[in-house]
PDB file of C-alpha atoms in Angstrom:
ATOM      1  CA  UNK Z   1       6.738  22.513  -3.870  1.00 80.00           C
ATOM      2  CA  UNK Z   2       5.272  23.570  -7.154  1.00 84.00           C
ATOM      3  CA  UNK Z   3       8.685  24.277  -8.579  1.00 81.00           C
ATOM      4  CA  UNK Z   4       9.851  20.791  -7.710  1.00 79.00           C
ATOM      5  CA  UNK Z   5       6.689  19.167  -9.047  1.00 76.00           C
ATOM      6  CA  UNK Z   6       7.162  21.142 -12.330  1.00 73.00           C
ATOM      7  CA  UNK Z   7      10.789  19.974 -12.536  1.00 76.00           C
ATOM      8  CA  UNK Z   8       9.935  16.333 -11.941  1.00 68.00           C
ATOM      9  CA  UNK Z   9       7.258  16.570 -14.632  1.00 67.00           C
ATOM     10  CA  UNK Z  10       9.642  18.350 -17.179  1.00 71.00           C
ATOM     11  CA  UNK Z  11      12.172  15.638 -16.545  1.00 67.00           C
ATOM     12  CA  UNK Z  12       9.575  12.993 -17.191  1.00 64.00           C
ATOM     13  CA  UNK Z  13      10.110  11.494 -13.680  1.00 63.00           C
ATOM     14  CA  UNK Z  14       6.561  11.794 -12.610  1.00 66.00           C
ATOM     15  CA  UNK Z  15       5.560   8.425 -14.080  1.00 65.00           C
ATOM     16  CA  UNK Z  16       2.680   9.976 -16.031  1.00 71.00           C
ATOM     17  CA  UNK Z  17       1.566   7.963 -18.970  1.00 75.00           C
ATOM     18  CA  UNK Z  18       1.660   9.682 -22.437  1.00 75.00           C
ATOM     19  CA  UNK Z  19      -1.700  10.517 -23.835  1.00 78.00           C
ATOM     20  CA  UNK Z  20      -0.640  10.890 -27.442  1.00 82.00           C
ATOM     21  CA  UNK Z  21       1.679   9.056 -29.866  1.00 84.00           C
ATOM     22  CA  UNK Z  22       3.236  12.279 -31.240  1.00 87.00           C
ATOM     23  CA  UNK Z  23       6.560  12.345 -29.239  1.00 88.00           C
ATOM     24  CA  UNK Z  24       6.842   8.593 -28.881  1.00 90.00           C
ATOM     25  CA  UNK Z  25       4.275   5.505 -29.222  1.00 94.00           C
ATOM     26  CA  UNK Z  26       4.532   3.782 -25.881  1.00 94.00           C
ATOM     27  CA  UNK Z  27       3.534   0.399 -24.882  1.00 96.00           C
ATOM     28  CA  UNK Z  28       3.610  -0.821 -21.229  1.00 96.00           C
ATOM     29  CA  UNK Z  29       4.020  -4.062 -19.658  1.00 97.00           C
ATOM     30  CA  UNK Z  30       4.090  -4.477 -15.926  1.00 97.00           C
ATOM     31  CA  UNK Z  31       4.119  -7.220 -13.390  1.00 97.00           C
ATOM     32  CA  UNK Z  32       2.396  -7.372  -9.985  1.00 97.00           C
ATOM     33  CA  UNK Z  33       3.126 -10.131  -7.388  1.00 97.00           C
ATOM     34  CA  UNK Z  34      -0.320 -11.378  -6.468  1.00 98.00           C
ATOM     35  CA  UNK Z  35       1.291 -14.194  -4.448  1.00 97.00           C
ATOM     36  CA  UNK Z  36       2.466 -11.637  -1.851  1.00 96.00           C
ATOM     37  CA  UNK Z  37       5.837 -13.295  -1.774  1.00 96.00           C
ATOM     38  CA  UNK Z  38       9.519 -12.431  -1.919  1.00 95.00           C
ATOM     39  CA  UNK Z  39      10.275 -14.580  -4.809  1.00 96.00           C
ATOM     40  CA  UNK Z  40      10.964 -11.724  -7.430  1.00 94.00           C
ATOM     41  CA  UNK Z  41      14.750 -12.184  -6.771  1.00 95.00           C
ATOM     42  CA  UNK Z  42      14.508 -15.373  -8.643  1.00 97.00           C
ATOM     43  CA  UNK Z  43      12.662 -13.858 -11.629  1.00 97.00           C
ATOM     44  CA  UNK Z  44      14.288 -13.300 -14.998  1.00 97.00           C
ATOM     45  CA  UNK Z  45      12.247 -11.357 -17.662  1.00 98.00           C
ATOM     46  CA  UNK Z  46      12.595 -10.090 -21.335  1.00 97.00           C
ATOM     47  CA  UNK Z  47      10.463  -8.100 -23.559  1.00 98.00           C
ATOM     48  CA  UNK Z  48      10.015  -8.448 -27.273  1.00 98.00           C
ATOM     49  CA  UNK Z  49       7.897  -6.219 -29.605  1.00 98.00           C
ATOM     50  CA  UNK Z  50       6.820  -7.293 -33.004  1.00 98.00           C
ATOM     51  CA  UNK Z  51       4.556  -5.707 -35.575  1.00 98.00           C
ATOM     52  CA  UNK Z  52       2.293  -6.588 -38.490  1.00 97.00           C
ATOM     53  CA  UNK Z  53       2.683  -3.263 -40.556  1.00 96.00           C
ATOM     54  CA  UNK Z  54      -0.147  -4.140 -43.031  1.00 96.00           C
ATOM     55  CA  UNK Z  55      -2.522  -4.973 -40.303  1.00 97.00           C
ATOM     56  CA  UNK Z  56      -1.279  -2.003 -38.279  1.00 97.00           C
ATOM     57  CA  UNK Z  57      -0.859  -3.977 -35.095  1.00 98.00           C
ATOM     58  CA  UNK Z  58       1.808  -4.247 -32.442  1.00 98.00           C
ATOM     59  CA  UNK Z  59       2.461  -7.373 -30.184  1.00 98.00           C
ATOM     60  CA  UNK Z  60       4.207  -7.031 -26.936  1.00 98.00           C
ATOM     61  CA  UNK Z  61       5.371 -10.053 -25.275  1.00 98.00           C
ATOM     62  CA  UNK Z  62       6.924 -10.627 -21.889  1.00 98.00           C
ATOM     63  CA  UNK Z  63       8.913 -13.870 -21.088  1.00 98.00           C
ATOM     64  CA  UNK Z  64       9.058 -14.758 -17.438  1.00 98.00           C
ATOM     65  CA  UNK Z  65      11.380 -17.438 -16.025  1.00 98.00           C
ATOM     66  CA  UNK Z  66      10.933 -18.720 -12.381  1.00 98.00           C
ATOM     67  CA  UNK Z  67      14.385 -19.893 -11.060  1.00 97.00           C
ATOM     68  CA  UNK Z  68      13.008 -20.256  -7.422  1.00 97.00           C
ATOM     69  CA  UNK Z  69      14.917 -23.236  -5.702  1.00 95.00           C
ATOM     70  CA  UNK Z  70      12.628 -26.021  -4.500  1.00 91.00           C
ATOM     71  CA  UNK Z  71      14.408 -26.153  -1.277  1.00 92.00           C
ATOM     72  CA  UNK Z  72      15.839 -23.802   1.338  1.00 93.00           C
ATOM     73  CA  UNK Z  73      13.166 -21.092   1.088  1.00 93.00           C
ATOM     74  CA  UNK Z  74      11.596 -19.722   4.238  1.00 94.00           C
ATOM     75  CA  UNK Z  75       7.792 -19.221   4.823  1.00 93.00           C
ATOM     76  CA  UNK Z  76       8.536 -15.488   4.562  1.00 94.00           C
ATOM     77  CA  UNK Z  77       9.746 -15.732   1.040  1.00 96.00           C
ATOM     78  CA  UNK Z  78       7.127 -18.148  -0.335  1.00 97.00           C
ATOM     79  CA  UNK Z  79       3.866 -17.226  -1.829  1.00 97.00           C
ATOM     80  CA  UNK Z  80       1.003 -16.647   0.706  1.00 96.00           C
ATOM     81  CA  UNK Z  81      -1.928 -16.885  -1.661  1.00 97.00           C
ATOM     82  CA  UNK Z  82      -0.646 -19.936  -3.483  1.00 97.00           C
ATOM     83  CA  UNK Z  83      -2.339 -22.262  -1.034  1.00 96.00           C
ATOM     84  CA  UNK Z  84      -5.782 -20.889  -2.148  1.00 97.00           C
ATOM     85  CA  UNK Z  85      -4.899 -21.953  -5.764  1.00 98.00           C
ATOM     86  CA  UNK Z  86      -3.569 -25.330  -4.806  1.00 98.00           C
ATOM     87  CA  UNK Z  87      -0.258 -24.657  -6.472  1.00 98.00           C
ATOM     88  CA  UNK Z  88       3.289 -24.842  -4.973  1.00 97.00           C
ATOM     89  CA  UNK Z  89       4.448 -21.907  -2.795  1.00 97.00           C
ATOM     90  CA  UNK Z  90       7.484 -21.466  -4.984  1.00 97.00           C
ATOM     91  CA  UNK Z  91       5.220 -20.534  -8.080  1.00 98.00           C
ATOM     92  CA  UNK Z  92       4.885 -16.944  -9.075  1.00 98.00           C
ATOM     93  CA  UNK Z  93       1.265 -15.671  -9.122  1.00 98.00           C
ATOM     94  CA  UNK Z  94       1.534 -12.572 -11.435  1.00 98.00           C
ATOM     95  CA  UNK Z  95      -0.987 -10.017 -12.534  1.00 98.00           C
ATOM     96  CA  UNK Z  96       0.450  -9.103 -15.867  1.00 98.00           C
ATOM     97  CA  UNK Z  97      -0.884  -5.523 -16.994  1.00 98.00           C
ATOM     98  CA  UNK Z  98      -0.528  -4.188 -20.366  1.00 98.00           C
ATOM     99  CA  UNK Z  99      -1.057  -0.657 -21.497  1.00 97.00           C
ATOM    100  CA  UNK Z 100      -1.743  -0.348 -25.156  1.00 97.00           C
ATOM    101  CA  UNK Z 101      -0.645   2.995 -26.939  1.00 97.00           C
ATOM    102  CA  UNK Z 102      -2.993   5.783 -26.826  1.00 95.00           C
ATOM    103  CA  UNK Z 103      -5.906   5.404 -29.096  1.00 95.00           C
ATOM    104  CA  UNK Z 104      -5.121   1.619 -29.560  1.00 96.00           C
ATOM    105  CA  UNK Z 105      -7.488  -1.330 -28.937  1.00 97.00           C
ATOM    106  CA  UNK Z 106      -6.210  -4.593 -27.347  1.00 98.00           C
ATOM    107  CA  UNK Z 107      -7.322  -7.421 -29.727  1.00 98.00           C
ATOM    108  CA  UNK Z 108      -5.700 -10.429 -28.320  1.00 97.00           C
ATOM    109  CA  UNK Z 109      -3.901 -12.029 -25.350  1.00 98.00           C
ATOM    110  CA  UNK Z 110      -2.045 -15.379 -25.308  1.00 98.00           C
ATOM    111  CA  UNK Z 111      -2.065 -17.727 -23.554  1.00 98.00           C
ATOM    112  CA  UNK Z 112      -5.441 -17.760 -21.770  1.00 97.00           C
ATOM    113  CA  UNK Z 113      -5.321 -16.637 -18.209  1.00 98.00           C
ATOM    114  CA  UNK Z 114      -4.573 -19.154 -15.536  1.00 98.00           C
ATOM    115  CA  UNK Z 115      -7.242 -17.360 -13.367  1.00 98.00           C
ATOM    116  CA  UNK Z 116      -9.847 -15.958 -15.828  1.00 97.00           C
ATOM    117  CA  UNK Z 117     -11.881 -14.483 -13.013  1.00 97.00           C
ATOM    118  CA  UNK Z 118      -9.082 -12.207 -12.135  1.00 98.00           C
ATOM    119  CA  UNK Z 119      -8.838 -10.563 -15.680  1.00 98.00           C
ATOM    120  CA  UNK Z 120      -9.688  -6.950 -15.624  1.00 97.00           C
ATOM    121  CA  UNK Z 121      -9.897  -4.295 -18.336  1.00 97.00           C
ATOM    122  CA  UNK Z 122     -10.115  -0.588 -18.438  1.00 96.00           C
ATOM    123  CA  UNK Z 123      -8.966   2.632 -19.816  1.00 95.00           C
ATOM    124  CA  UNK Z 124      -6.358   4.971 -18.383  1.00 91.00           C
ATOM    125  CA  UNK Z 125      -5.612   8.322 -20.047  1.00 85.00           C
ATOM    126  CA  UNK Z 126      -7.070   7.115 -23.396  1.00 86.00           C
ATOM    127  CA  UNK Z 127      -5.035   3.891 -23.111  1.00 93.00           C
ATOM    128  CA  UNK Z 128      -6.774   0.459 -23.174  1.00 97.00           C
ATOM    129  CA  UNK Z 129      -5.431  -1.585 -20.328  1.00 97.00           C
ATOM    130  CA  UNK Z 130      -5.809  -5.304 -19.503  1.00 98.00           C
ATOM    131  CA  UNK Z 131      -4.583  -7.236 -16.493  1.00 98.00           C
ATOM    132  CA  UNK Z 132      -4.296 -10.962 -16.624  1.00 98.00           C
ATOM    133  CA  UNK Z 133      -3.321 -13.542 -13.985  1.00 98.00           C
ATOM    134  CA  UNK Z 134      -0.753 -16.142 -14.702  1.00 98.00           C
ATOM    135  CA  UNK Z 135       1.028 -18.867 -12.541  1.00 98.00           C
ATOM    136  CA  UNK Z 136       4.680 -19.557 -13.293  1.00 98.00           C
ATOM    137  CA  UNK Z 137       6.003 -22.574 -11.550  1.00 98.00           C
ATOM    138  CA  UNK Z 138       9.589 -23.096 -10.342  1.00 97.00           C
ATOM    139  CA  UNK Z 139      11.862 -24.151 -13.352  1.00 97.00           C
ATOM    140  CA  UNK Z 140       9.144 -22.883 -15.801  1.00 98.00           C
ATOM    141  CA  UNK Z 141       9.328 -20.162 -18.495  1.00 98.00           C
ATOM    142  CA  UNK Z 142       6.191 -18.618 -19.673  1.00 98.00           C
ATOM    143  CA  UNK Z 143       5.612 -15.992 -22.469  1.00 98.00           C
ATOM    144  CA  UNK Z 144       2.630 -13.738 -22.330  1.00 98.00           C
ATOM    145  CA  UNK Z 145       1.674 -11.694 -25.496  1.00 98.00           C
ATOM    146  CA  UNK Z 146      -0.830  -8.781 -26.009  1.00 98.00           C
ATOM    147  CA  UNK Z 147      -1.673  -7.611 -29.532  1.00 98.00           C
ATOM    148  CA  UNK Z 148      -3.220  -4.267 -30.167  1.00 97.00           C
ATOM    149  CA  UNK Z 149      -4.324  -2.363 -33.191  1.00 97.00           C
ATOM    150  CA  UNK Z 150      -2.714   1.092 -33.645  1.00 96.00           C
ATOM    151  CA  UNK Z 151      -4.698   4.272 -34.378  1.00 95.00           C
ATOM    152  CA  UNK Z 152      -4.686   5.968 -37.764  1.00 92.00           C
ATOM    153  CA  UNK Z 153      -2.113   8.653 -38.283  1.00 91.00           C
ATOM    154  CA  UNK Z 154       1.475   9.202 -37.786  1.00 91.00           C
ATOM    155  CA  UNK Z 155       3.084   7.513 -34.893  1.00 94.00           C
ATOM    156  CA  UNK Z 156       6.169   8.676 -32.973  1.00 94.00           C
ATOM    157  CA  UNK Z 157       9.096   6.232 -32.403  1.00 95.00           C
ATOM    158  CA  UNK Z 158       8.111   3.079 -30.494  1.00 95.00           C
ATOM    159  CA  UNK Z 159       9.076   2.921 -26.859  1.00 94.00           C
ATOM    160  CA  UNK Z 160       8.653   0.388 -24.078  1.00 95.00           C
ATOM    161  CA  UNK Z 161       7.895   1.046 -20.352  1.00 94.00           C
ATOM    162  CA  UNK Z 162       8.144  -2.137 -18.028  1.00 94.00           C
ATOM    163  CA  UNK Z 163       8.487  -3.270 -14.549  1.00 92.00           C
ATOM    164  CA  UNK Z 164      12.139  -3.267 -13.299  1.00 91.00           C
ATOM    165  CA  UNK Z 165      13.392  -6.409 -11.819  1.00 91.00           C
ATOM    166  CA  UNK Z 166      16.524  -7.542  -9.910  1.00 92.00           C
ATOM    167  CA  UNK Z 167      18.020  -8.730 -13.182  1.00 92.00           C
ATOM    168  CA  UNK Z 168      18.439  -6.833 -16.365  1.00 95.00           C
ATOM    169  CA  UNK Z 169      15.432  -6.975 -18.665  1.00 97.00           C
ATOM    170  CA  UNK Z 170      16.551  -7.249 -22.346  1.00 97.00           C
ATOM    171  CA  UNK Z 171      14.217  -5.451 -24.749  1.00 97.00           C
ATOM    172  CA  UNK Z 172      14.022  -6.184 -28.433  1.00 97.00           C
ATOM    173  CA  UNK Z 173      12.016  -4.272 -31.125  1.00 96.00           C
ATOM    174  CA  UNK Z 174      11.711  -6.281 -34.285  1.00 97.00           C
ATOM    175  CA  UNK Z 175      12.666  -4.627 -37.631  1.00 96.00           C
ATOM    176  CA  UNK Z 176       8.923  -5.460 -38.590  1.00 96.00           C
ATOM    177  CA  UNK Z 177       8.043  -2.313 -36.590  1.00 96.00           C
ATOM    178  CA  UNK Z 178      10.086   0.143 -38.508  1.00 94.00           C
ATOM    179  CA  UNK Z 179       7.531   0.924 -41.239  1.00 93.00           C
ATOM    180  CA  UNK Z 180       4.929   1.978 -38.566  1.00 94.00           C
ATOM    181  CA  UNK Z 181       6.954   4.173 -36.384  1.00 90.00           C
ATOM    182  CA  UNK Z 182       8.838   7.404 -37.092  1.00 76.00           C
ATOM    183  CA  UNK Z 183      12.534   6.991 -36.130  1.00 64.00           C
ATOM    184  CA  UNK Z 184      12.356   3.147 -35.792  1.00 59.00           C
TER     185      UNK Z 184
END
């Protein structure tokens, strides 16, 4: 079993978050369905990264589109927890979780959370983390952005880890990031 675990770790399949920016500088943006629904089939996402090199900041944005039809859905598919919020059961209730690069500090989140009481912050493997709850109604598109300051020193190439979805998630990294990251 130890040999298999070592192989999984060597291949980078263990899911462990990097603890330094030497090999790569990784941001993470993940989505959790708080509605306890089966609506993700109708979710489209895209991720965009921009930077302010003089300020030494990186902004990670996820755009979420809800294409859930208003008719023809079963109770099994619809959001269970939506009723408690007084929102339609076709709406996504998402905890959007952002992992800043190691040694970075999260300095801003836009827009404000739809449920501020559900916002959580913490540190995981020297990475500041924030989870913020948002509602995305059927037919709506919402973009959520997290900005973080980068630590001093040389940074490896910028990489992005994100939640996979049923559809492809296009990822774009702006040319504004090139001066900050080796190899970008």
